[in-house]
PDB file of C-alpha atoms in Angstrom:
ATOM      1  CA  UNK A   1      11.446   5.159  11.250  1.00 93.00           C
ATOM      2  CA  UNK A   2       9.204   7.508   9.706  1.00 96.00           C
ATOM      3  CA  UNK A   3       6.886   7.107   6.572  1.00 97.00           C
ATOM      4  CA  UNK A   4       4.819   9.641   5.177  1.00 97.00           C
ATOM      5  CA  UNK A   5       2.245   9.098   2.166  1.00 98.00           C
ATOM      6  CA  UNK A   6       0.876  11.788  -0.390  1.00 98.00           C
ATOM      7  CA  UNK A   7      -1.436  11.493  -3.345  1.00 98.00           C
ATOM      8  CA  UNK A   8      -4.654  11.289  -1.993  1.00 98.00           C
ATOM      9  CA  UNK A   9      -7.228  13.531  -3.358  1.00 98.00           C
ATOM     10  CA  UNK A  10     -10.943  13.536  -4.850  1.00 98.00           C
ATOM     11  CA  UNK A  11     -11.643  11.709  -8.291  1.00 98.00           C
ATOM     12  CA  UNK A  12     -14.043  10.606  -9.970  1.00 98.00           C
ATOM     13  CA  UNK A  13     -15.423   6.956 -10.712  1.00 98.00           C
ATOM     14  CA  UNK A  14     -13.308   5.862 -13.564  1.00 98.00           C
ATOM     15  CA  UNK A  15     -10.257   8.179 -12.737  1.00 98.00           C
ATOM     16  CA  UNK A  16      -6.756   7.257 -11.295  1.00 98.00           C
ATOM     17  CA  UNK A  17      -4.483   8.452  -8.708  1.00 98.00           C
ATOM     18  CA  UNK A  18      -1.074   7.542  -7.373  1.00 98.00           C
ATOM     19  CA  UNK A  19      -0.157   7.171  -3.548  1.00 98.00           C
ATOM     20  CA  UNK A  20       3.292   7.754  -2.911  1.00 98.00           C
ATOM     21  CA  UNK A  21       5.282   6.484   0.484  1.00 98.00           C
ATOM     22  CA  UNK A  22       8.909   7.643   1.637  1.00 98.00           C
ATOM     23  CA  UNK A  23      10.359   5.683   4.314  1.00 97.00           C
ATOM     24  CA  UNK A  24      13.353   7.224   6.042  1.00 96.00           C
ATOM     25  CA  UNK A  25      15.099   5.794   9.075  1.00 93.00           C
ATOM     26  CA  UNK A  26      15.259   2.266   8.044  1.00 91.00           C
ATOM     27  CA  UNK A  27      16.846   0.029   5.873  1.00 92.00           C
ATOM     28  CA  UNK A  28      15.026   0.178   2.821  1.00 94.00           C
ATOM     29  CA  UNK A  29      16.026  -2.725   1.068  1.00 93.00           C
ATOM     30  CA  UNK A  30      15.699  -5.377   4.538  1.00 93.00           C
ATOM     31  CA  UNK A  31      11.682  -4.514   4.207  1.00 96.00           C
ATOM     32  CA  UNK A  32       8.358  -5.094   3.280  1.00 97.00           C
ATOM     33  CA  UNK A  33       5.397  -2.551   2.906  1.00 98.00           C
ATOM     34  CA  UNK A  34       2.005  -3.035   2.734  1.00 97.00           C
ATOM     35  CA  UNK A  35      -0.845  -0.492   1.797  1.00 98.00           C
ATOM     36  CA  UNK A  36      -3.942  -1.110   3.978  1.00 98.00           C
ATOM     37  CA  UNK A  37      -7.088   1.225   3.966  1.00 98.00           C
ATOM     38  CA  UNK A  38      -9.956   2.426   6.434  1.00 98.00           C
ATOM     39  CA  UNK A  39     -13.309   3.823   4.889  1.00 96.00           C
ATOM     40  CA  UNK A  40     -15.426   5.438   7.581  1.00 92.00           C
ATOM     41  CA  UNK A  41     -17.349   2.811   9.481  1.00 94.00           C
ATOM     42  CA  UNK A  42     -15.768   0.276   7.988  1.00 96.00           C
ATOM     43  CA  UNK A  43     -12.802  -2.422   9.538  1.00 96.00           C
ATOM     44  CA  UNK A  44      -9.248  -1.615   8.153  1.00 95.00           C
ATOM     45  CA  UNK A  45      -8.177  -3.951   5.263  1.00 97.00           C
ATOM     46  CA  UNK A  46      -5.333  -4.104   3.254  1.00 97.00           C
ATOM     47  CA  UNK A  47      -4.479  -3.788  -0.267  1.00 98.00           C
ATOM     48  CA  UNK A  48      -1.272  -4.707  -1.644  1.00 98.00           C
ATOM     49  CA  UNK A  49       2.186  -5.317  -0.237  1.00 97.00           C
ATOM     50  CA  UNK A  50       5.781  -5.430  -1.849  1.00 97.00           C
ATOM     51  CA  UNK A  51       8.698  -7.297  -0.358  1.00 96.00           C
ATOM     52  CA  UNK A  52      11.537  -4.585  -1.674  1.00 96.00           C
ATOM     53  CA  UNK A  53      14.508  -7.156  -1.868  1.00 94.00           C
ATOM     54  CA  UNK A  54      12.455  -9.191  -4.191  1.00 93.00           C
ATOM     55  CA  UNK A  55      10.043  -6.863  -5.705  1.00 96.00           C
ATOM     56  CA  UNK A  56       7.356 -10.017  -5.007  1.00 95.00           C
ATOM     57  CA  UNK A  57       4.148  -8.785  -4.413  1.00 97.00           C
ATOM     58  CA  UNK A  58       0.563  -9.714  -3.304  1.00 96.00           C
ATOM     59  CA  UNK A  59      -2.579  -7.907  -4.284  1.00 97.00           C
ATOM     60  CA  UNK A  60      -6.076  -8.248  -2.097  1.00 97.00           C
ATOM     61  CA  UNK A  61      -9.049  -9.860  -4.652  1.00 96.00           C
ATOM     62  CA  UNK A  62     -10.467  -5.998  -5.000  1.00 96.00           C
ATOM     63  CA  UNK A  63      -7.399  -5.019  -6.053  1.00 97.00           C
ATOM     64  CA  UNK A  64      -6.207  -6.933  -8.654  1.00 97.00           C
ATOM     65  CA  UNK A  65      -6.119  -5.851 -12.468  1.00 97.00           C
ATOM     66  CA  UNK A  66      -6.489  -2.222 -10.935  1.00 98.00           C
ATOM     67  CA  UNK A  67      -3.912  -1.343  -8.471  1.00 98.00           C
ATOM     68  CA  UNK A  68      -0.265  -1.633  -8.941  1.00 98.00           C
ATOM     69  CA  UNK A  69       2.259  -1.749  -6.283  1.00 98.00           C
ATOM     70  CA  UNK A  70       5.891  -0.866  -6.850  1.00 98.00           C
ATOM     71  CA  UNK A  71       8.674   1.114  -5.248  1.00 98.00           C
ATOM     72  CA  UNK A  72      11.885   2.961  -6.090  1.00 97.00           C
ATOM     73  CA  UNK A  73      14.862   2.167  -4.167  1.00 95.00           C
ATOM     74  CA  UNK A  74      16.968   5.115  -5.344  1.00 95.00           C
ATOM     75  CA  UNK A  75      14.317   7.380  -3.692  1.00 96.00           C
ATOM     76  CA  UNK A  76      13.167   5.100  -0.810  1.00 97.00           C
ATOM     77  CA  UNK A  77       9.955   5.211  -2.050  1.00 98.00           C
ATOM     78  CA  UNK A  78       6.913   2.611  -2.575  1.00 98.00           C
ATOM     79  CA  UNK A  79       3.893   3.830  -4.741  1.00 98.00           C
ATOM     80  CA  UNK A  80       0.341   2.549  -5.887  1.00 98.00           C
ATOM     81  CA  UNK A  81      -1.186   3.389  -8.747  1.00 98.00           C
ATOM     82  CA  UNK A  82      -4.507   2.552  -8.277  1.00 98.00           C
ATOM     83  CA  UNK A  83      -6.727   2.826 -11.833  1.00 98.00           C
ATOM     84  CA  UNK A  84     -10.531   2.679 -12.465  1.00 98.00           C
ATOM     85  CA  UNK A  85     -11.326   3.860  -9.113  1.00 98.00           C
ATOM     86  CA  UNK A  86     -14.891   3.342  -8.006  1.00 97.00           C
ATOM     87  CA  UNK A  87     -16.949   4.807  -4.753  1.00 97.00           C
ATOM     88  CA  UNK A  88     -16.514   1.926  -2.644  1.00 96.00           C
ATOM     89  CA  UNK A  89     -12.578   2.791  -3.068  1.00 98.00           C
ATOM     90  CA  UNK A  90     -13.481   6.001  -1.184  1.00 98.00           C
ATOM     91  CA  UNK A  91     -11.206   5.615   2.453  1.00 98.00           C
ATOM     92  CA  UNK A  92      -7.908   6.995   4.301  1.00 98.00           C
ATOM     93  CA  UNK A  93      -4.988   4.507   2.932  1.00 98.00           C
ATOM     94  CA  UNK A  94      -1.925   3.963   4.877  1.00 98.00           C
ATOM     95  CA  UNK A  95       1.106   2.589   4.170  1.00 98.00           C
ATOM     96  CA  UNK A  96       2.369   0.666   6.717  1.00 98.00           C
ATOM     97  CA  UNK A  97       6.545  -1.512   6.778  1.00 96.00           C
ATOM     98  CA  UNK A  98       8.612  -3.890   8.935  1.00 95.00           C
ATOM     99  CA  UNK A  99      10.172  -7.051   8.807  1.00 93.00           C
ATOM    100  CA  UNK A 100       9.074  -9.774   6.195  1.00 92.00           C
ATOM    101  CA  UNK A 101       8.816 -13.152   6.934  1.00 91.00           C
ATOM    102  CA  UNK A 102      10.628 -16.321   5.542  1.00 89.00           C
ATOM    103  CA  UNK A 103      10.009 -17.135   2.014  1.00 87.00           C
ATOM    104  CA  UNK A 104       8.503 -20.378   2.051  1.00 86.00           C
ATOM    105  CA  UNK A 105       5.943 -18.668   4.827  1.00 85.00           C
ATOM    106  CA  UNK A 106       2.577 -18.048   2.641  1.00 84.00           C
ATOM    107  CA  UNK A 107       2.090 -14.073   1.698  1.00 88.00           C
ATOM    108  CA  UNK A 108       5.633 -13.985   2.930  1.00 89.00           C
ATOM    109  CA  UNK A 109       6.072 -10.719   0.920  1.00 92.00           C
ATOM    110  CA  UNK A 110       3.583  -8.864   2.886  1.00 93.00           C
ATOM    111  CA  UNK A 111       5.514  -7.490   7.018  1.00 93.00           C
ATOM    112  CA  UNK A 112       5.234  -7.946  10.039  1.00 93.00           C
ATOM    113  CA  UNK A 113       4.023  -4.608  10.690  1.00 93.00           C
ATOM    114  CA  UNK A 114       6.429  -2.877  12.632  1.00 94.00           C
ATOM    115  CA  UNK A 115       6.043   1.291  11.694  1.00 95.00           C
ATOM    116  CA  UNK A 116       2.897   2.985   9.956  1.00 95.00           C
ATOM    117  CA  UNK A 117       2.140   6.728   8.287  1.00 97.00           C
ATOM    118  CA  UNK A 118      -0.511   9.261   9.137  1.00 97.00           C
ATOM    119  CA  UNK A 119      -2.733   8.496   5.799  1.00 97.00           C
ATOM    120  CA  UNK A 120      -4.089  10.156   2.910  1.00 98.00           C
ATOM    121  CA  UNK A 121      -7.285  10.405   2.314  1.00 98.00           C
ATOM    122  CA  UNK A 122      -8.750   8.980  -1.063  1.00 98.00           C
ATOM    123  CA  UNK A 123     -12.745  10.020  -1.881  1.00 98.00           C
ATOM    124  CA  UNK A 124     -14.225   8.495  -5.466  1.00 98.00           C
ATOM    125  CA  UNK A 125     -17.367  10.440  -6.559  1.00 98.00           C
ATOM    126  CA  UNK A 126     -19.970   8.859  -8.384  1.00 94.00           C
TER     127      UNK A 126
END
């Protein structure tokens, strides 16, 4: 299973960007992915996941009323458009999938984290 983001660039406070993720190699409608991020110095912490059969999906307090998670199934791919971006959004983000657990499991649209990409780095200027 391989996954591979893009969309990462510099931006400045205020300004948007979109991540993309393609996931080849695995079933894409049997998963769930989950965006998680890593500034410098910082622990990683995530940011949004999508359950793919469902299209249910979970947002991280930070995240919510700015950052949308959704996916395309025709083209294997998840995204996150992430809007009024400020410094402290500034980190590498990584898209991460596997296996989600049962429904009536709490954040049961967020995996079990099973394969990961290599980043993309996001930097906000103030």
């Amino acid at each position: 299973v391989q996954l591979v983001e893009s969309g990462g660039g510099l931006v400045q406070a205020g300004g948007s960007l979109r991540l993309s993720c393609v996931v080849s190699g695995a079933s894409f409608d049997d998963i769930g992915i989950l965006w998680y991020r890593q500034a410098p110095g910082k622990d990683r912490e995530g940011v949004s996941c999508i359950k793919i059969s469902d299209q249910r999906t979970y947002y991280e307090d930070y995240a919510k009323g700015r950052f949308t998670i959704s996916s395309d199934n025709a083209k294997n791919m998840v995204y996150l458009q992430m809007n009024d971006l400020k410094p402290e959004d500034t980190a590498v983000y990584y898209c991460a999938g596997g296996s989600t657990p049962p429904s009536d499991r709490p954040r049961s649209m967020c995996p079990f984290v099973h394969f990961w990409g290599q980043g993309t780095q996001v930097t906000v200027s103030s």
